[in-house]
Amino acid sequence: MMNCNNMITFRHCGRSIYTCVNGPTVLPRRQSSRCPVCGDRLRLGLLDAPVRVHNPLRNGHLEPCCFLLAAQHGPAALTEWSDSELHVGISNSKGMVYSYTRSGVQRQQEGWEHCVILPLIAPDNHLVVPGNHGNLSFKQNWDRQLEMFSSQERWTPERFSEEEFGSCCYGYALGFINELLMSSDREPIERDSFTSLHVLPRMRTASKYLSVCQHITQYGYYST
Ligand SMILES: [Zn+2]
């Protein structure tokens, strides 16, 4: 898979064109560049100038206190919508990722390098999951709470149901979020609303991004 950190987009011949600065199409900024669609020499104005496209996939080990969603078989699988492909976890403040698997709770220092992330703590140190309008600070207790939650008896290998792979790890991560909410006297968030409000929109963005990446890898550019 191409390096997805170098995607740019610009307007030309009535389209939005996406390409990679390392890809077959040279940087449109250079005078000799041509539009990959119409073949015209590019003379881009201020409004059509290339803009770097933000990569929605992040290294989960560098994103403290986040809900993380990754694909078992690499980020390309995020474009597919198979539950069994997906795995979710929670990062602690030091980038250790906790997740529930058929071997019980895993604590991993690597393997979550390409994730869809949902930050659970705002820069001002407050929990950002919905329904929270308070100002409780969690970060200092985060690692301890996560460790305590993960040591509970209910996360044993025996209780992990393989048929519901996605739902078990999801239940664990959401369970932790809800425990945080409830410990601060807030209503727990329902699985469906958490999924539709927070997870699906980010997955769609990542999925679209990866589709464009794959198209660029194959054809050198993507245009709308
Ligand atoms: Zn053009």
Tab-separated table of C-alpha atoms and ligand atoms in Angstrom:
chain	number	residue	atom	x	y	z
A	1	MET	CA	0.000	0.000	0.000
A	2	MET	CA	1.181	3.486	-0.869
A	3	ASN	CA	2.295	5.951	1.726
A	4	CYS	CA	-0.937	7.686	2.552
A	5	ASN	CA	0.659	10.692	4.181
A	6	ASN	CA	1.371	12.500	0.935
A	7	MET	CA	-1.991	12.911	-0.713
A	8	ILE	CA	-2.845	16.268	-2.220
A	9	THR	CA	-5.900	17.619	-3.977
A	10	PHE	CA	-6.390	20.491	-6.407
A	11	ARG	CA	-9.064	21.807	-8.764
A	12	HIS	CA	-8.652	21.585	-12.515
A	13	CYS	CA	-10.931	21.262	-15.540
A	14	GLY	CA	-14.001	21.408	-13.334
A	15	ARG	CA	-12.953	18.532	-11.108
A	16	SER	CA	-11.290	17.848	-7.813
A	17	ILE	CA	-8.188	15.845	-8.564
A	18	TYR	CA	-6.390	13.766	-5.935
A	19	THR	CA	-2.876	12.533	-6.318
A	20	CYS	CA	0.164	11.601	-4.299
A	21	VAL	CA	3.283	13.762	-4.246
A	22	ASN	CA	5.407	10.602	-4.412
A	23	GLY	CA	3.212	9.061	-7.068
A	24	PRO	CA	3.480	8.993	-10.852
A	25	THR	CA	1.995	12.479	-11.148
A	26	VAL	CA	4.520	15.157	-10.314
A	27	LEU	CA	3.720	17.997	-7.981
A	28	PRO	CA	1.355	20.391	-9.721
A	29	ARG	CA	3.325	23.242	-8.198
A	30	ARG	CA	6.127	22.633	-10.674
A	31	GLN	CA	5.819	24.556	-13.911
A	32	SER	CA	6.197	21.499	-16.096
A	33	SER	CA	3.314	19.642	-14.448
A	34	ARG	CA	0.296	18.638	-16.439
A	35	CYS	CA	-3.201	17.782	-15.311
A	36	PRO	CA	-3.505	13.988	-15.224
A	37	VAL	CA	-7.100	14.246	-16.501
A	38	CYS	CA	-7.048	16.727	-19.383
A	39	GLY	CA	-3.298	16.806	-20.026
A	40	ASP	CA	-3.152	20.620	-19.979
A	41	ARG	CA	-0.226	22.373	-18.422
A	42	LEU	CA	-1.193	23.340	-14.876
A	43	ARG	CA	-1.465	26.995	-14.051
A	44	LEU	CA	-3.092	26.925	-10.692
A	45	GLY	CA	-4.438	30.051	-9.048
A	46	LEU	CA	-4.645	30.630	-5.366
A	47	LEU	CA	-8.052	28.972	-5.095
A	48	ASP	CA	-7.012	25.916	-7.111
A	49	ALA	CA	-3.669	25.450	-5.390
A	50	PRO	CA	-2.851	21.962	-4.148
A	51	VAL	CA	-3.930	21.224	-0.610
A	52	ARG	CA	-2.571	18.368	1.446
A	53	VAL	CA	-5.223	15.816	2.369
A	54	HIS	CA	-5.163	14.838	6.024
A	55	ASN	CA	-4.665	11.110	6.599
A	56	PRO	CA	-7.485	9.972	8.922
A	57	LEU	CA	-5.508	6.894	9.976
A	58	ARG	CA	-3.224	7.488	12.918
A	59	ASN	CA	-0.685	5.586	14.932
A	60	GLY	CA	-2.687	4.521	17.959
A	61	HIS	CA	0.463	4.198	20.066
A	62	LEU	CA	1.021	7.940	19.680
A	63	GLU	CA	-2.570	8.850	20.541
A	64	PRO	CA	-3.100	8.710	24.284
A	65	CYS	CA	-6.493	8.011	25.837
A	66	CYS	CA	-8.330	7.162	22.636
A	67	PHE	CA	-10.847	4.679	21.364
A	68	LEU	CA	-9.076	2.903	18.500
A	69	LEU	CA	-10.471	0.943	15.614
A	70	ALA	CA	-8.179	-1.152	13.425
A	71	ALA	CA	-8.514	-3.882	10.837
A	72	GLN	CA	-7.110	-7.323	11.594
A	73	HIS	CA	-5.445	-7.599	8.208
A	74	GLY	CA	-4.142	-4.100	7.681
A	75	PRO	CA	-5.721	-0.749	6.948
A	76	ALA	CA	-6.921	-1.754	3.461
A	77	ALA	CA	-9.475	-3.983	5.160
A	78	LEU	CA	-11.075	-0.898	6.721
A	79	THR	CA	-12.706	-0.310	3.347
A	80	GLU	CA	-14.638	-3.521	3.837
A	81	TRP	CA	-17.467	-3.539	6.303
A	82	SER	CA	-16.992	-6.916	7.812
A	83	ASP	CA	-17.314	-6.930	11.598
A	84	SER	CA	-14.989	-9.887	11.918
A	85	GLU	CA	-12.233	-7.830	10.294
A	86	LEU	CA	-12.414	-5.060	12.834
A	87	HIS	CA	-10.843	-4.843	16.222
A	88	VAL	CA	-11.170	-2.059	18.753
A	89	GLY	CA	-9.064	-1.036	21.703
A	90	ILE	CA	-8.349	1.724	24.187
A	91	SER	CA	-4.989	3.426	24.515
A	92	ASN	CA	-3.598	4.495	27.850
A	93	SER	CA	-1.726	7.748	28.414
A	94	LYS	CA	1.561	6.154	27.322
A	95	GLY	CA	0.356	4.609	24.070
A	96	MET	CA	-0.138	1.084	25.401
A	97	VAL	CA	-3.227	-0.347	23.689
A	98	TYR	CA	-5.663	-2.516	25.645
A	99	SER	CA	-8.071	-4.782	23.816
A	100	TYR	CA	-10.157	-7.851	24.529
A	101	THR	CA	-9.318	-10.910	22.465
A	102	ARG	CA	-9.822	-14.654	22.622
A	103	SER	CA	-6.738	-14.764	24.861
A	104	GLY	CA	-8.205	-12.276	27.299
A	105	VAL	CA	-7.180	-8.639	27.586
A	106	GLN	CA	-4.080	-7.758	25.576
A	107	ARG	CA	-1.745	-4.898	26.382
A	108	GLN	CA	0.186	-4.039	23.250
A	109	GLN	CA	3.040	-1.684	22.472
A	110	GLU	CA	2.768	-2.325	18.739
A	111	GLY	CA	0.276	-3.439	16.135
A	112	TRP	CA	-2.038	-0.418	16.239
A	113	GLU	CA	-0.121	1.791	13.834
A	114	HIS	CA	-3.008	2.438	11.419
A	115	CYS	CA	-6.157	3.225	13.319
A	116	VAL	CA	-9.322	5.189	13.118
A	117	ILE	CA	-9.165	7.129	16.359
A	118	LEU	CA	-11.725	8.739	18.602
A	119	PRO	CA	-10.106	10.908	21.281
A	120	LEU	CA	-11.835	10.398	24.599
A	121	ILE	CA	-10.124	13.214	26.416
A	122	ALA	CA	-10.079	16.792	25.173
A	123	PRO	CA	-6.852	18.831	25.295
A	124	ASP	CA	-8.203	20.533	28.404
A	125	ASN	CA	-8.169	17.140	30.104
A	126	HIS	CA	-11.904	16.508	30.129
A	127	LEU	CA	-13.807	13.487	28.957
A	128	VAL	CA	-15.324	14.262	25.556
A	129	VAL	CA	-17.785	11.452	25.102
A	130	PRO	CA	-21.299	12.822	24.620
A	131	GLY	CA	-23.478	13.839	27.487
A	132	ASN	CA	-20.513	15.189	29.359
A	133	HIS	CA	-20.762	18.832	30.241
A	134	GLY	CA	-18.858	18.628	33.445
A	135	ASN	CA	-15.275	19.480	34.119
A	136	LEU	CA	-13.935	16.380	35.781
A	137	SER	CA	-10.386	15.519	35.002
A	138	PHE	CA	-9.681	11.909	34.174
A	139	LYS	CA	-6.256	11.771	32.651
A	140	GLN	CA	-4.354	11.340	35.881
A	141	ASN	CA	-6.509	8.357	36.756
A	142	TRP	CA	-6.876	6.987	33.271
A	143	ASP	CA	-4.153	4.358	33.320
A	144	ARG	CA	-5.109	3.089	36.745
A	145	GLN	CA	-8.817	2.882	35.841
A	146	LEU	CA	-8.072	1.143	32.549
A	147	GLU	CA	-5.859	-1.396	34.286
A	148	MET	CA	-8.462	-2.029	36.985
A	149	PHE	CA	-11.252	-2.357	34.449
A	150	SER	CA	-9.186	-4.805	32.376
A	151	SER	CA	-8.426	-6.950	35.407
A	152	GLN	CA	-12.104	-7.616	36.060
A	153	GLU	CA	-13.174	-11.232	35.934
A	154	ARG	CA	-15.579	-10.771	33.073
A	155	TRP	CA	-12.766	-10.363	30.503
A	156	THR	CA	-11.578	-13.951	30.641
A	157	PRO	CA	-10.641	-15.923	27.505
A	158	GLU	CA	-13.487	-18.369	28.267
A	159	ARG	CA	-16.093	-15.673	28.007
A	160	PHE	CA	-14.848	-14.423	24.701
A	161	SER	CA	-17.196	-15.555	21.973
A	162	GLU	CA	-15.408	-16.101	18.715
A	163	GLU	CA	-18.561	-15.877	16.634
A	164	GLU	CA	-19.021	-12.361	17.814
A	165	PHE	CA	-15.471	-11.229	17.499
A	166	GLY	CA	-16.213	-7.570	16.810
A	167	SER	CA	-18.891	-7.333	19.425
A	168	CYS	CA	-16.740	-8.709	22.260
A	169	CYS	CA	-13.878	-6.272	21.872
A	170	TYR	CA	-16.389	-3.518	21.202
A	171	GLY	CA	-18.276	-4.362	24.371
A	172	TYR	CA	-15.057	-4.200	26.354
A	173	ALA	CA	-14.052	-0.764	24.986
A	174	LEU	CA	-17.516	0.694	25.327
A	175	GLY	CA	-17.759	-0.836	28.777
A	176	PHE	CA	-14.707	1.128	29.822
A	177	ILE	CA	-16.087	4.371	28.412
A	178	ASN	CA	-19.360	3.769	30.240
A	179	GLU	CA	-17.592	3.006	33.464
A	180	LEU	CA	-15.842	6.368	33.205
A	181	LEU	CA	-19.142	8.093	32.473
A	182	MET	CA	-20.940	6.410	35.337
A	183	SER	CA	-18.134	7.031	37.789
A	184	SER	CA	-18.761	10.716	37.170
A	185	ASP	CA	-22.541	10.360	37.565
A	186	ARG	CA	-23.276	10.487	33.863
A	187	GLU	CA	-25.619	8.389	31.805
A	188	PRO	CA	-23.916	5.524	29.988
A	189	ILE	CA	-23.977	5.807	26.220
A	190	GLU	CA	-25.887	3.195	24.246
A	191	ARG	CA	-23.977	1.063	21.850
A	192	ASP	CA	-26.050	2.099	18.826
A	193	SER	CA	-25.739	5.811	19.404
A	194	PHE	CA	-22.020	5.548	20.126
A	195	THR	CA	-21.615	3.649	16.858
A	196	SER	CA	-23.711	5.954	14.710
A	197	LEU	CA	-22.549	9.229	16.248
A	198	HIS	CA	-18.856	8.553	16.729
A	199	VAL	CA	-17.629	5.429	15.015
A	200	LEU	CA	-19.403	5.241	11.660
A	201	PRO	CA	-18.668	8.812	10.502
A	202	ARG	CA	-14.949	8.264	11.160
A	203	MET	CA	-15.021	4.892	9.463
A	204	ARG	CA	-16.648	6.398	6.391
A	205	THR	CA	-13.980	9.089	6.204
A	206	ALA	CA	-11.205	6.505	6.534
A	207	SER	CA	-12.858	4.174	4.066
A	208	LYS	CA	-13.214	6.956	1.476
A	209	TYR	CA	-9.628	8.011	2.016
A	210	LEU	CA	-8.336	4.467	1.537
A	211	SER	CA	-10.414	3.983	-1.607
A	212	VAL	CA	-8.880	7.142	-3.057
A	213	CYS	CA	-5.410	5.874	-2.019
A	214	GLN	CA	-5.993	2.590	-3.789
A	215	HIS	CA	-7.235	4.365	-6.897
A	216	ILE	CA	-4.165	6.624	-6.939
A	217	THR	CA	-1.878	3.619	-6.519
A	218	GLN	CA	-3.495	1.983	-9.505
A	219	TYR	CA	-4.065	4.925	-11.870
A	220	GLY	CA	-1.827	7.694	-10.552
A	221	TYR	CA	-4.703	9.974	-9.658
A	222	TYR	CA	-8.346	10.061	-8.670
A	223	SER	CA	-10.830	12.653	-9.876
A	224	THR	CA	-14.404	13.461	-8.967
B	1	ZN	ZN	-7.396	19.262	-16.102
